[in-house]
CSV table of C-alpha atoms in Angstrom, one decimal:
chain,number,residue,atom,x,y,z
A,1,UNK,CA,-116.0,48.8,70.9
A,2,UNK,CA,-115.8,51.8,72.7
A,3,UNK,CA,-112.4,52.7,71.4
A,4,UNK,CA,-114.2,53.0,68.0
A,5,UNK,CA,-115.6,56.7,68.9
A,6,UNK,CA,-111.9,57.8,69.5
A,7,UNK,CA,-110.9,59.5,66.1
A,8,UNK,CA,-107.5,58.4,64.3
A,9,UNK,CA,-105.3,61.1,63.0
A,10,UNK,CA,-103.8,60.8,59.4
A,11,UNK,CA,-100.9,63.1,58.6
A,12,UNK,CA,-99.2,63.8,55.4
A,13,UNK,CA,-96.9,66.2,54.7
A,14,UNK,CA,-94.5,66.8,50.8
A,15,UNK,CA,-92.4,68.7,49.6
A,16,UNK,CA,-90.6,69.1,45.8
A,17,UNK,CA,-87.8,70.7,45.2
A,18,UNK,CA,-86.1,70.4,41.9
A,19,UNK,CA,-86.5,66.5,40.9
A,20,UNK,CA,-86.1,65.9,44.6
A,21,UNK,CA,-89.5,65.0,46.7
A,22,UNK,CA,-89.6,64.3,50.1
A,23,UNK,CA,-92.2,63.7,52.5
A,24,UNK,CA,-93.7,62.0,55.7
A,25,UNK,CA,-97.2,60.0,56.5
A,26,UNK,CA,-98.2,59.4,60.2
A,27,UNK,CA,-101.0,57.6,61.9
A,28,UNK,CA,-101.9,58.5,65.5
A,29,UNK,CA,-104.5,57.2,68.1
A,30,UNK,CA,-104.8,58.7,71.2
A,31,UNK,CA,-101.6,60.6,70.7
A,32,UNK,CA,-99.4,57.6,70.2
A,33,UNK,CA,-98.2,56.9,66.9
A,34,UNK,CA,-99.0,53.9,65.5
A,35,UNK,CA,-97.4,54.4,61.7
A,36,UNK,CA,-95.1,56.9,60.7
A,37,UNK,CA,-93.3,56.4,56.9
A,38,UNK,CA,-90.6,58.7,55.1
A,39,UNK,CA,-91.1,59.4,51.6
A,40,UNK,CA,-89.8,58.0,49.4
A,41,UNK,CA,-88.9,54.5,51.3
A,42,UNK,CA,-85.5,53.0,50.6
A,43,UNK,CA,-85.0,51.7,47.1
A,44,UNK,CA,-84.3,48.0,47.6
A,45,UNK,CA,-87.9,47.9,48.7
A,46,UNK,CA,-88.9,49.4,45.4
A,47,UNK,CA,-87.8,46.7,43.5
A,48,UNK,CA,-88.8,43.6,45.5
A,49,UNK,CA,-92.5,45.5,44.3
A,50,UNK,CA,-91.6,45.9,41.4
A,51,UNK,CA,-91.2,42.4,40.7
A,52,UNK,CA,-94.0,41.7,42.9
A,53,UNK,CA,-96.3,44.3,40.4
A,54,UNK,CA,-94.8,42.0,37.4
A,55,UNK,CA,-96.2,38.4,39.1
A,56,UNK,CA,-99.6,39.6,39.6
A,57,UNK,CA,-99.8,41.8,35.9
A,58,UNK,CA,-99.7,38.2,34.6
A,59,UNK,CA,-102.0,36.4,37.0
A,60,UNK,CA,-105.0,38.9,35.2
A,61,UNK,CA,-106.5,37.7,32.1
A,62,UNK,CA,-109.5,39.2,30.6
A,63,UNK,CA,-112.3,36.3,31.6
A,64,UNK,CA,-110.3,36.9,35.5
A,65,UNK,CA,-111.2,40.9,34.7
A,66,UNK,CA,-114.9,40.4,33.2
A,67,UNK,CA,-115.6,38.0,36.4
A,68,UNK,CA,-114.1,40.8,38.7
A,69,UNK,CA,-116.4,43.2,37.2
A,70,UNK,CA,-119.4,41.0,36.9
A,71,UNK,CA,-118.8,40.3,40.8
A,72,UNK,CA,-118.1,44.2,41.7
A,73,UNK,CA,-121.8,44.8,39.7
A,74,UNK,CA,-123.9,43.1,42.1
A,75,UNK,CA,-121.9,44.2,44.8
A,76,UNK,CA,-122.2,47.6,44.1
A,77,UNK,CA,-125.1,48.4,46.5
A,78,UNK,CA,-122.8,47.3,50.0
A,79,UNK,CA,-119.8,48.6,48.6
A,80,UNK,CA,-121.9,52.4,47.9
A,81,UNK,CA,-123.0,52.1,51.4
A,82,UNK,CA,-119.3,51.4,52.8
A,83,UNK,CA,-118.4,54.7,50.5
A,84,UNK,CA,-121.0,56.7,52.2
A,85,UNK,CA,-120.0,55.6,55.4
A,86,UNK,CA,-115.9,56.5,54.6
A,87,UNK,CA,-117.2,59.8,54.0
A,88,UNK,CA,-119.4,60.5,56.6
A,89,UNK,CA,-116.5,59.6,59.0
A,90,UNK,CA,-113.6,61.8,57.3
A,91,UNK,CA,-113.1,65.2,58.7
A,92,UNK,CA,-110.6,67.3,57.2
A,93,UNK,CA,-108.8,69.0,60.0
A,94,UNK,CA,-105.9,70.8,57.9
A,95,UNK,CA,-105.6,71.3,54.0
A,96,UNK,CA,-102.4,73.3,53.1
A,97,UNK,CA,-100.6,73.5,49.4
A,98,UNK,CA,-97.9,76.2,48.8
A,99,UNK,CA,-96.7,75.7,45.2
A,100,UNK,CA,-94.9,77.4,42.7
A,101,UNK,CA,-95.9,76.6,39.4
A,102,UNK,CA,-94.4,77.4,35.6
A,103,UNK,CA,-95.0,76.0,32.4
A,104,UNK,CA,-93.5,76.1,28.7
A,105,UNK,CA,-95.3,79.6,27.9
A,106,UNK,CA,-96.6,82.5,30.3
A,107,UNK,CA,-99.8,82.1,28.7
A,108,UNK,CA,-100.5,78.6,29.7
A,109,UNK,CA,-99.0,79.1,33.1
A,110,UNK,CA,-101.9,81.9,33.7
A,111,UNK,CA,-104.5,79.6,32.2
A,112,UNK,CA,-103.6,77.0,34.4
A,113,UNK,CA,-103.3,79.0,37.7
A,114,UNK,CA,-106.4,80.5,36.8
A,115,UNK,CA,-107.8,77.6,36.5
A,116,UNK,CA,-106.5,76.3,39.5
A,117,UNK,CA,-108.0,79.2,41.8
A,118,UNK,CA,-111.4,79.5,40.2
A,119,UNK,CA,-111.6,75.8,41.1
A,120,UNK,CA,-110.0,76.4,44.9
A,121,UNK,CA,-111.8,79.4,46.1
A,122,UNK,CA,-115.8,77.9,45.9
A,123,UNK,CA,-113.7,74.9,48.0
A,124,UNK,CA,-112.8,77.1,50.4
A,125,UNK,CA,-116.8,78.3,51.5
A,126,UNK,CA,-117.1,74.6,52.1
A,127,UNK,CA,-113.9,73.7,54.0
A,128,UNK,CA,-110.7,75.6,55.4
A,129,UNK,CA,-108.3,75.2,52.7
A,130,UNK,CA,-105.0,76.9,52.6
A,131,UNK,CA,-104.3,77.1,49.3
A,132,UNK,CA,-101.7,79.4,47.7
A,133,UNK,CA,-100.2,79.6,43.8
A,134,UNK,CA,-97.6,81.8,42.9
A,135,UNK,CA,-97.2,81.6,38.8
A,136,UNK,CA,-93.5,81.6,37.4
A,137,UNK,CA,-93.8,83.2,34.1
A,138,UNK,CA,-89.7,82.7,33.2
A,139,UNK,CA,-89.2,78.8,33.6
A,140,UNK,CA,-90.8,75.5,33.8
A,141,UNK,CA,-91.0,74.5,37.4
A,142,UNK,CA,-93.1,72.7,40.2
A,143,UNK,CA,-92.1,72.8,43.3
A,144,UNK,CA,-93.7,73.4,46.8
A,145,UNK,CA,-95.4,72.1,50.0
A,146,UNK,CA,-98.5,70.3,50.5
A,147,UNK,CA,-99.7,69.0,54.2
A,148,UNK,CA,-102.7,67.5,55.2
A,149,UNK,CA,-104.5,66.2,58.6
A,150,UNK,CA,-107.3,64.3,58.5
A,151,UNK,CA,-109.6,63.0,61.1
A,152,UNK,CA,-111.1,59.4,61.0
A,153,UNK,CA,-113.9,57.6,63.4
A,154,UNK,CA,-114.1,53.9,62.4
A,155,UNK,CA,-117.4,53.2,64.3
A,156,UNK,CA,-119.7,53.2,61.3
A,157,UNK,CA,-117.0,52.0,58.6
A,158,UNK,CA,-116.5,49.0,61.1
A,159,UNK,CA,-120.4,48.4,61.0
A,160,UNK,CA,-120.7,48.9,57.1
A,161,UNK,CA,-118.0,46.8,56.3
A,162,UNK,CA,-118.8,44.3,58.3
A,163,UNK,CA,-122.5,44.8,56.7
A,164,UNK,CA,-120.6,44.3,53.8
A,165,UNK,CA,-118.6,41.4,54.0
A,166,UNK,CA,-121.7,39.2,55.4
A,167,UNK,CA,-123.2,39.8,51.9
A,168,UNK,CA,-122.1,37.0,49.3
A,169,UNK,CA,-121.3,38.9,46.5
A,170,UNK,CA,-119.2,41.0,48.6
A,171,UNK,CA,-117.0,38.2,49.6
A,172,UNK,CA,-116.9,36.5,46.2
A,173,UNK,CA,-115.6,39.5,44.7
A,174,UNK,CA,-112.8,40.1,47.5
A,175,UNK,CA,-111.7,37.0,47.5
A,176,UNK,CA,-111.2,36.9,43.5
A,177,UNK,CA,-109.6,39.7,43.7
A,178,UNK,CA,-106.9,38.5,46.2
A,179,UNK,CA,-106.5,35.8,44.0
């Protein structure tokens, strides 16, 4: 259980250029990489889930939805204390985003970069984040760079899920929703 306390490292790193986005998700412990994905995978797998998506769109009907939500009511109280738990173990080591941003008019482009830093700059007193927009006043574009490394201890997720799962509702509710 020990191995518990040892953090996991999340990576993710994109980039857009044009219509073209690119990008690459890792998973480490201890070092060794356990996961590592390019974005986006190849298409032939696209497919086999889109036709997977298409099955289970027809397996939901609204009694299935009302009983998933009746189910996800009383569970609410174990699943809140799961969330609180996620969040106590996530540690955001590195938040970067270089983008370039332009929209139909230079007015709303400024709006929306405005908006954009009033929102990122109160962020940044309560984490390190490396946020930078530059505003393109001539075209419409979005394009840039975004990375981020995250920290995760599973001790007290492990302990709040299994908390969790032991509950009834908990397991009713998974188990229709696997369904």
């Amino acid at each position: 259980m020990s191995f518990l306390l040892i953090p996991f490292k999340l990576s993710l790193y994109l980039t857009r250029q044009g219509n073209e986005t690119e990008g690459k998700f890792t998973l480490r412990f201890l070092g060794i990489t356990l996961i590592s994905r390019k974005i986006p995978e190849d298409k032939t797998d696209e497919k086999e889930k889109k036709e997977e998506k298409a099955e289970k769109r027809e397996k939901f009907s609204l009694e299935r939805i009302l009983k998933i939500l009746k189910l996800f009511k009383e569970s609410l109280p174990y699943i809140y204390s799961l969330l609180t738990s996620v969040y106590k173990a996530v540690t955001i080591e590195k938040f970067s985003l270089n983008m370039t941003l332009g929209m139909e008019s230079p007015a709303d482009t400024a709006l929306f970069t405005g908006y954009i830093w009033s929102f990122t700059y109160p962020l940044n007193a309560i984490t390190r984040l490396d946020v930078n927009i530059n505003p393109d006043f001539q075209r419409k574009v979005l394009e840039g760079n975004f990375q981020v490394n995250v920290s995760l201890k599973l001790k007290g997720i492990v302990i709040e899920a299994i908390k969790a799962y032991a509950k009834k509702p908990v397991r009713e509710l998974i188990k229709e929703v696997r369904q």
